[in-house]
């Protein structure tokens, strides 16, 4: 899809191609299996690239998948809780973008119905997104983990995620 990105050796990369479609889009002369095969051939298995690093993630959705119609690309929701909207300027390649995001604290209860107040990443985290001029959508944020805190993520992972995004460039 015309870009390249650098990432640490201990990052994990996953690639996703079309996983579904609207039945309204399926041609009448094709079975569902034939149509998904044609989508895979057309769009490849690189519609969504997932980079997992330490306590965080980056998802890059190619322009044909910017509305997540063909494959999920990143988290789909947060849950109930306190949502703090944020805007940050970040570098994607050599360009600066306004990333829209949220810091969230989910409301959850223990088995007795008492509120759980915690800083662990399964309750307190963040998620940001950017859409580039060509329609590429990039999202990044923290993994929901109970063994690490939001502060751990901010100190150990977030800066590396931003450094990865700064290496994004269009392929020559």
PDB file of C-alpha atoms in Angstrom:
ATOM      1  CA  UNK A   1       0.000   0.000   0.000  1.00  0.00           C
ATOM      2  CA  UNK A   2       2.938   2.296  -0.652  1.00  0.00           C
ATOM      3  CA  UNK A   3       4.450   2.876   2.778  1.00  0.00           C
ATOM      4  CA  UNK A   4       7.163   1.514   4.999  1.00  0.00           C
ATOM      5  CA  UNK A   5       7.734   1.710   8.729  1.00  0.00           C
ATOM      6  CA  UNK A   6      10.509   0.666  11.093  1.00  0.00           C
ATOM      7  CA  UNK A   7       9.929  -1.063  14.415  1.00  0.00           C
ATOM      8  CA  UNK A   8      11.977  -2.679  17.212  1.00  0.00           C
ATOM      9  CA  UNK A   9      13.134  -6.269  16.747  1.00  0.00           C
ATOM     10  CA  UNK A  10      11.053  -7.382  19.731  1.00  0.00           C
ATOM     11  CA  UNK A  11       7.831  -5.962  18.295  1.00  0.00           C
ATOM     12  CA  UNK A  12       5.252  -8.389  16.917  1.00  0.00           C
ATOM     13  CA  UNK A  13       3.741  -7.747  13.477  1.00  0.00           C
ATOM     14  CA  UNK A  14       0.394  -9.172  12.379  1.00  0.00           C
ATOM     15  CA  UNK A  15      -1.240  -8.681   8.975  1.00  0.00           C
ATOM     16  CA  UNK A  16      -4.958  -8.879   8.256  1.00  0.00           C
ATOM     17  CA  UNK A  17      -6.831  -9.074   4.989  1.00  0.00           C
ATOM     18  CA  UNK A  18     -10.546  -8.950   4.287  1.00  0.00           C
ATOM     19  CA  UNK A  19     -12.495 -10.916   6.884  1.00  0.00           C
ATOM     20  CA  UNK A  20     -16.013  -9.992   5.902  1.00  0.00           C
ATOM     21  CA  UNK A  21     -18.179  -7.906   3.622  1.00  0.00           C
ATOM     22  CA  UNK A  22     -21.630  -6.459   3.260  1.00  0.00           C
ATOM     23  CA  UNK A  23     -23.967  -8.912   1.533  1.00  0.00           C
ATOM     24  CA  UNK A  24     -25.224  -5.960  -0.526  1.00  0.00           C
ATOM     25  CA  UNK A  25     -21.748  -5.737  -2.113  1.00  0.00           C
ATOM     26  CA  UNK A  26     -21.552  -9.427  -3.102  1.00  0.00           C
ATOM     27  CA  UNK A  27     -22.100  -9.961  -6.826  1.00  0.00           C
ATOM     28  CA  UNK A  28     -25.097 -12.190  -7.575  1.00  0.00           C
ATOM     29  CA  UNK A  29     -22.980 -14.566  -9.669  1.00  0.00           C
ATOM     30  CA  UNK A  30     -20.550 -15.356  -6.795  1.00  0.00           C
ATOM     31  CA  UNK A  31     -20.819 -17.445  -3.660  1.00  0.00           C
ATOM     32  CA  UNK A  32     -19.695 -15.881  -0.381  1.00  0.00           C
ATOM     33  CA  UNK A  33     -16.476 -17.941  -0.510  1.00  0.00           C
ATOM     34  CA  UNK A  34     -15.758 -16.850  -4.083  1.00  0.00           C
ATOM     35  CA  UNK A  35     -16.341 -13.214  -3.160  1.00  0.00           C
ATOM     36  CA  UNK A  36     -14.056 -13.315  -0.115  1.00  0.00           C
ATOM     37  CA  UNK A  37     -11.379 -14.995  -2.274  1.00  0.00           C
ATOM     38  CA  UNK A  38     -11.709 -12.181  -4.821  1.00  0.00           C
ATOM     39  CA  UNK A  39     -11.417  -9.583  -2.024  1.00  0.00           C
ATOM     40  CA  UNK A  40      -8.274 -11.287  -0.698  1.00  0.00           C
ATOM     41  CA  UNK A  41      -6.778 -11.268  -4.188  1.00  0.00           C
ATOM     42  CA  UNK A  42      -7.655  -7.605  -4.706  1.00  0.00           C
ATOM     43  CA  UNK A  43      -6.704  -6.228  -1.289  1.00  0.00           C
ATOM     44  CA  UNK A  44      -4.082  -8.751  -0.039  1.00  0.00           C
ATOM     45  CA  UNK A  45      -3.591  -9.719   3.572  1.00  0.00           C
ATOM     46  CA  UNK A  46      -2.100  -6.326   4.395  1.00  0.00           C
ATOM     47  CA  UNK A  47      -5.213  -4.157   4.716  1.00  0.00           C
ATOM     48  CA  UNK A  48      -4.485  -3.839   8.404  1.00  0.00           C
ATOM     49  CA  UNK A  49      -1.021  -4.006   9.937  1.00  0.00           C
ATOM     50  CA  UNK A  50      -0.807  -4.466  13.693  1.00  0.00           C
ATOM     51  CA  UNK A  51       2.398  -3.656  15.548  1.00  0.00           C
ATOM     52  CA  UNK A  52       2.454  -4.839  19.151  1.00  0.00           C
ATOM     53  CA  UNK A  53       5.211  -3.494  21.331  1.00  0.00           C
ATOM     54  CA  UNK A  54       5.512  -3.912  25.089  1.00  0.00           C
ATOM     55  CA  UNK A  55       2.353  -2.389  26.626  1.00  0.00           C
ATOM     56  CA  UNK A  56       1.033  -0.771  23.462  1.00  0.00           C
ATOM     57  CA  UNK A  57      -0.111  -1.202  19.890  1.00  0.00           C
ATOM     58  CA  UNK A  58      -0.265   0.550  16.535  1.00  0.00           C
ATOM     59  CA  UNK A  59      -2.751  -0.313  13.797  1.00  0.00           C
ATOM     60  CA  UNK A  60      -2.343   0.944  10.234  1.00  0.00           C
ATOM     61  CA  UNK A  61      -5.419   0.565   8.019  1.00  0.00           C
ATOM     62  CA  UNK A  62      -4.827   0.955   4.278  1.00  0.00           C
ATOM     63  CA  UNK A  63      -7.156   3.390   2.465  1.00  0.00           C
ATOM     64  CA  UNK A  64      -9.575   0.705   1.163  1.00  0.00           C
ATOM     65  CA  UNK A  65     -10.251  -0.228   4.803  1.00  0.00           C
ATOM     66  CA  UNK A  66     -10.480   3.242   6.336  1.00  0.00           C
ATOM     67  CA  UNK A  67     -14.057   2.651   7.456  1.00  0.00           C
ATOM     68  CA  UNK A  68     -13.201  -0.861   8.774  1.00  0.00           C
ATOM     69  CA  UNK A  69     -15.651  -2.431   6.338  1.00  0.00           C
ATOM     70  CA  UNK A  70     -13.450  -5.325   5.295  1.00  0.00           C
ATOM     71  CA  UNK A  71     -11.532  -6.150   8.469  1.00  0.00           C
ATOM     72  CA  UNK A  72     -11.477  -4.811  12.032  1.00  0.00           C
ATOM     73  CA  UNK A  73      -8.366  -2.712  12.515  1.00  0.00           C
ATOM     74  CA  UNK A  74      -7.891  -1.829  16.143  1.00  0.00           C
ATOM     75  CA  UNK A  75     -10.171  -1.691  19.160  1.00  0.00           C
ATOM     76  CA  UNK A  76     -13.849  -1.208  18.469  1.00  0.00           C
ATOM     77  CA  UNK A  77     -14.974   0.368  21.756  1.00  0.00           C
ATOM     78  CA  UNK A  78     -14.045   1.332  25.279  1.00  0.00           C
ATOM     79  CA  UNK A  79     -16.878   0.485  27.633  1.00  0.00           C
ATOM     80  CA  UNK A  80     -18.507   2.628  30.299  1.00  0.00           C
ATOM     81  CA  UNK A  81     -16.448   5.016  32.341  1.00  0.00           C
ATOM     82  CA  UNK A  82     -14.704   8.356  32.441  1.00  0.00           C
ATOM     83  CA  UNK A  83     -13.538   9.488  29.008  1.00  0.00           C
ATOM     84  CA  UNK A  84     -11.155  12.436  28.700  1.00  0.00           C
ATOM     85  CA  UNK A  85     -10.889  13.663  25.117  1.00  0.00           C
ATOM     86  CA  UNK A  86      -7.390  14.676  24.026  1.00  0.00           C
ATOM     87  CA  UNK A  87      -5.693  16.164  20.988  1.00  0.00           C
ATOM     88  CA  UNK A  88      -1.942  15.832  20.549  1.00  0.00           C
ATOM     89  CA  UNK A  89       0.463  16.844  17.817  1.00  0.00           C
ATOM     90  CA  UNK A  90       2.511  13.847  16.714  1.00  0.00           C
ATOM     91  CA  UNK A  91       4.953  13.128  13.909  1.00  0.00           C
ATOM     92  CA  UNK A  92       4.040  10.539  11.311  1.00  0.00           C
ATOM     93  CA  UNK A  93       7.090  10.420   9.108  1.00  0.00           C
ATOM     94  CA  UNK A  94       8.206  13.974   8.513  1.00  0.00           C
ATOM     95  CA  UNK A  95       4.682  15.434   8.860  1.00  0.00           C
ATOM     96  CA  UNK A  96       2.966  16.698  11.992  1.00  0.00           C
ATOM     97  CA  UNK A  97      -0.643  15.650  12.592  1.00  0.00           C
ATOM     98  CA  UNK A  98      -3.294  16.387  15.163  1.00  0.00           C
ATOM     99  CA  UNK A  99      -4.128  13.030  16.724  1.00  0.00           C
ATOM    100  CA  UNK A 100      -7.563  12.789  18.299  1.00  0.00           C
ATOM    101  CA  UNK A 101      -7.828  10.471  21.225  1.00  0.00           C
ATOM    102  CA  UNK A 102      -9.053   9.623  24.652  1.00  0.00           C
ATOM    103  CA  UNK A 103      -7.679   8.721  28.016  1.00  0.00           C
ATOM    104  CA  UNK A 104     -10.160   6.458  29.723  1.00  0.00           C
ATOM    105  CA  UNK A 105     -10.915   5.064  33.154  1.00  0.00           C
ATOM    106  CA  UNK A 106     -13.475   2.305  32.982  1.00  0.00           C
ATOM    107  CA  UNK A 107     -16.075   1.837  35.689  1.00  0.00           C
ATOM    108  CA  UNK A 108     -16.031  -1.713  36.965  1.00  0.00           C
ATOM    109  CA  UNK A 109     -17.070  -3.504  40.147  1.00  0.00           C
ATOM    110  CA  UNK A 110     -15.852  -6.474  42.138  1.00  0.00           C
ATOM    111  CA  UNK A 111     -17.959  -9.580  42.838  1.00  0.00           C
ATOM    112  CA  UNK A 112     -19.699  -7.759  45.718  1.00  0.00           C
ATOM    113  CA  UNK A 113     -20.660  -4.815  43.513  1.00  0.00           C
ATOM    114  CA  UNK A 114     -18.087  -2.440  44.996  1.00  0.00           C
ATOM    115  CA  UNK A 115     -16.384  -0.025  42.560  1.00  0.00           C
ATOM    116  CA  UNK A 116     -12.835  -0.973  41.603  1.00  0.00           C
ATOM    117  CA  UNK A 117     -10.447   1.967  41.545  1.00  0.00           C
ATOM    118  CA  UNK A 118      -7.289   0.963  39.735  1.00  0.00           C
ATOM    119  CA  UNK A 119      -4.508   2.331  37.562  1.00  0.00           C
ATOM    120  CA  UNK A 120      -3.971  -0.977  35.743  1.00  0.00           C
ATOM    121  CA  UNK A 121      -4.154  -0.850  31.943  1.00  0.00           C
ATOM    122  CA  UNK A 122      -7.304  -2.953  31.810  1.00  0.00           C
ATOM    123  CA  UNK A 123      -9.107  -0.050  33.515  1.00  0.00           C
ATOM    124  CA  UNK A 124      -6.988   3.043  32.736  1.00  0.00           C
ATOM    125  CA  UNK A 125      -5.524   3.536  29.241  1.00  0.00           C
ATOM    126  CA  UNK A 126      -5.491   5.611  26.084  1.00  0.00           C
ATOM    127  CA  UNK A 127      -6.235   5.429  22.373  1.00  0.00           C
ATOM    128  CA  UNK A 128      -5.446   7.923  19.568  1.00  0.00           C
ATOM    129  CA  UNK A 129      -6.147   8.068  15.840  1.00  0.00           C
ATOM    130  CA  UNK A 130      -5.065   9.975  12.743  1.00  0.00           C
ATOM    131  CA  UNK A 131      -6.218   9.896   9.131  1.00  0.00           C
ATOM    132  CA  UNK A 132      -3.558  10.717   6.544  1.00  0.00           C
ATOM    133  CA  UNK A 133      -4.236  12.570   3.309  1.00  0.00           C
ATOM    134  CA  UNK A 134      -4.354   9.353   1.263  1.00  0.00           C
ATOM    135  CA  UNK A 135      -6.998   7.798   3.535  1.00  0.00           C
ATOM    136  CA  UNK A 136      -4.619   5.665   5.610  1.00  0.00           C
ATOM    137  CA  UNK A 137      -5.851   5.475   9.207  1.00  0.00           C
ATOM    138  CA  UNK A 138      -3.334   5.048  12.017  1.00  0.00           C
ATOM    139  CA  UNK A 139      -4.387   4.286  15.582  1.00  0.00           C
ATOM    140  CA  UNK A 140      -2.222   3.686  18.629  1.00  0.00           C
ATOM    141  CA  UNK A 141      -2.682   3.167  22.330  1.00  0.00           C
ATOM    142  CA  UNK A 142      -2.260   1.002  25.386  1.00  0.00           C
ATOM    143  CA  UNK A 143      -3.101  -2.690  25.731  1.00  0.00           C
ATOM    144  CA  UNK A 144      -5.653  -3.613  28.392  1.00  0.00           C
ATOM    145  CA  UNK A 145      -3.371  -5.438  30.832  1.00  0.00           C
ATOM    146  CA  UNK A 146      -4.000  -6.110  34.504  1.00  0.00           C
ATOM    147  CA  UNK A 147      -0.318  -6.663  35.364  1.00  0.00           C
ATOM    148  CA  UNK A 148       0.846  -3.160  34.340  1.00  0.00           C
ATOM    149  CA  UNK A 149      -0.290   0.376  35.093  1.00  0.00           C
ATOM    150  CA  UNK A 150      -1.026   3.389  32.942  1.00  0.00           C
ATOM    151  CA  UNK A 151       2.140   4.967  34.369  1.00  0.00           C
ATOM    152  CA  UNK A 152       4.135   1.888  33.236  1.00  0.00           C
ATOM    153  CA  UNK A 153       2.766   2.367  29.712  1.00  0.00           C
ATOM    154  CA  UNK A 154       3.573   6.081  29.711  1.00  0.00           C
ATOM    155  CA  UNK A 155       7.122   5.470  30.983  1.00  0.00           C
ATOM    156  CA  UNK A 156       8.049   2.259  29.118  1.00  0.00           C
ATOM    157  CA  UNK A 157       6.087   2.136  25.865  1.00  0.00           C
ATOM    158  CA  UNK A 158       4.454   5.324  24.643  1.00  0.00           C
ATOM    159  CA  UNK A 159       7.644   7.081  23.511  1.00  0.00           C
ATOM    160  CA  UNK A 160       8.666   4.030  21.468  1.00  0.00           C
ATOM    161  CA  UNK A 161       5.239   3.957  19.777  1.00  0.00           C
ATOM    162  CA  UNK A 162       5.733   7.611  18.803  1.00  0.00           C
ATOM    163  CA  UNK A 163       9.221   6.827  17.509  1.00  0.00           C
ATOM    164  CA  UNK A 164       7.811   4.010  15.374  1.00  0.00           C
ATOM    165  CA  UNK A 165       5.224   6.390  13.902  1.00  0.00           C
ATOM    166  CA  UNK A 166       7.963   8.923  13.139  1.00  0.00           C
ATOM    167  CA  UNK A 167       9.634   6.340  10.855  1.00  0.00           C
ATOM    168  CA  UNK A 168       6.538   6.063   8.594  1.00  0.00           C
ATOM    169  CA  UNK A 169       7.305   7.049   5.036  1.00  0.00           C
ATOM    170  CA  UNK A 170       5.884   6.551   1.612  1.00  0.00           C
ATOM    171  CA  UNK A 171       7.749   3.930  -0.389  1.00  0.00           C
ATOM    172  CA  UNK A 172       9.899   5.271  -3.213  1.00  0.00           C
TER     173      UNK A 172
END
